CSV table of C-alpha atoms in Angstrom, one decimal:
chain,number,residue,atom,x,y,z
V,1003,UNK,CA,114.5,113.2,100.8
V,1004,UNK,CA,116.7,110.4,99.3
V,1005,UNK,CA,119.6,110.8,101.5
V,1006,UNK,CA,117.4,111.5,104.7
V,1007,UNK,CA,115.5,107.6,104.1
V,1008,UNK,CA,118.8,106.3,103.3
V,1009,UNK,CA,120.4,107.4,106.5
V,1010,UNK,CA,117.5,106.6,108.7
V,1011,UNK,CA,117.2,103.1,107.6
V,1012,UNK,CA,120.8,102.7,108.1
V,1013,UNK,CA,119.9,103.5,112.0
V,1014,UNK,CA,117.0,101.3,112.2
V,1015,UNK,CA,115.7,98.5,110.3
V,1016,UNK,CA,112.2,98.9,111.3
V,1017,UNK,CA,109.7,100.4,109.4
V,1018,UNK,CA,109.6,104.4,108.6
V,1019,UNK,CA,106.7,107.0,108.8
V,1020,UNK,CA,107.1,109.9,107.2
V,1021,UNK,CA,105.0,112.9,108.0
V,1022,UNK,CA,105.0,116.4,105.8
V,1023,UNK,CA,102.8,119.0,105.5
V,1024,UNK,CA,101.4,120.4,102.6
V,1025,UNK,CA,104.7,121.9,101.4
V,1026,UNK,CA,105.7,118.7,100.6
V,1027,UNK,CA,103.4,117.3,98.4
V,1028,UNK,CA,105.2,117.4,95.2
V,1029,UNK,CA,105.2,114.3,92.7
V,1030,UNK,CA,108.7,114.1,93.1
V,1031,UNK,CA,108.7,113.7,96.2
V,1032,UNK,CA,105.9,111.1,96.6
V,1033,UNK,CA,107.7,108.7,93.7
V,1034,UNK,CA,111.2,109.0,96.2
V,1035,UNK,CA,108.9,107.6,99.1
V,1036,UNK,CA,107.3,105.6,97.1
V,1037,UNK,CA,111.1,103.7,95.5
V,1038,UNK,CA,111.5,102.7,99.5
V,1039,UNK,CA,110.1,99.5,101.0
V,1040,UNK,CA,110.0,99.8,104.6
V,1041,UNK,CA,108.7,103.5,104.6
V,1042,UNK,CA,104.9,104.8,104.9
V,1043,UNK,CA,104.0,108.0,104.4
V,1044,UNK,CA,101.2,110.3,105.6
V,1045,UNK,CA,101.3,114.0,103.6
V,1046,UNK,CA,98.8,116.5,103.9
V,1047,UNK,CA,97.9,118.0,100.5
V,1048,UNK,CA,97.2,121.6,99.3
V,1049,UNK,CA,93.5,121.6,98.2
V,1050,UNK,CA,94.2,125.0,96.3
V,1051,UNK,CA,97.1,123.4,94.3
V,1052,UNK,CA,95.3,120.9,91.8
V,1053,UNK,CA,92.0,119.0,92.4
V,1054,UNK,CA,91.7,115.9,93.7
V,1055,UNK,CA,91.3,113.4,90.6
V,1056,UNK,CA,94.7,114.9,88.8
V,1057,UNK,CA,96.6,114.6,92.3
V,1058,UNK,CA,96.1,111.4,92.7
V,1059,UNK,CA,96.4,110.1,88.8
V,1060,UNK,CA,99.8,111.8,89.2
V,1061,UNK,CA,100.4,110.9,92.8
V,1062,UNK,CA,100.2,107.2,91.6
């Protein structure tokens, strides 16, 4: 994920979305999007995989 935001903001300097599905909802992943400035993120998350109060006290 790092290397794909660092090339696509050498392209453009305008804001990024990123959009996963599920499969990428791991915490690693949301703290990389989350070290970038000019990127927003939209990922769908795996109900089955943890409930909703420990997703998002680990999300953020």
């Amino acid at each position: 994920m790092r290397k794909v935001l660092v090339y696509a903001q050498k392209i453009t300097r305008k804001r990024l979305l990123v959009r996963t599905d599920s499969a990428h909802d791991a915490l690693e992943t949301l703290v990389e999007l989350r070290r970038h400035l000019k990127v927003s993120f939209i990922i769908q998350w795996n109900q089955r995989k943890a409930d909703v109060l420990s997703w998002c006290d680990r999300a953020f």
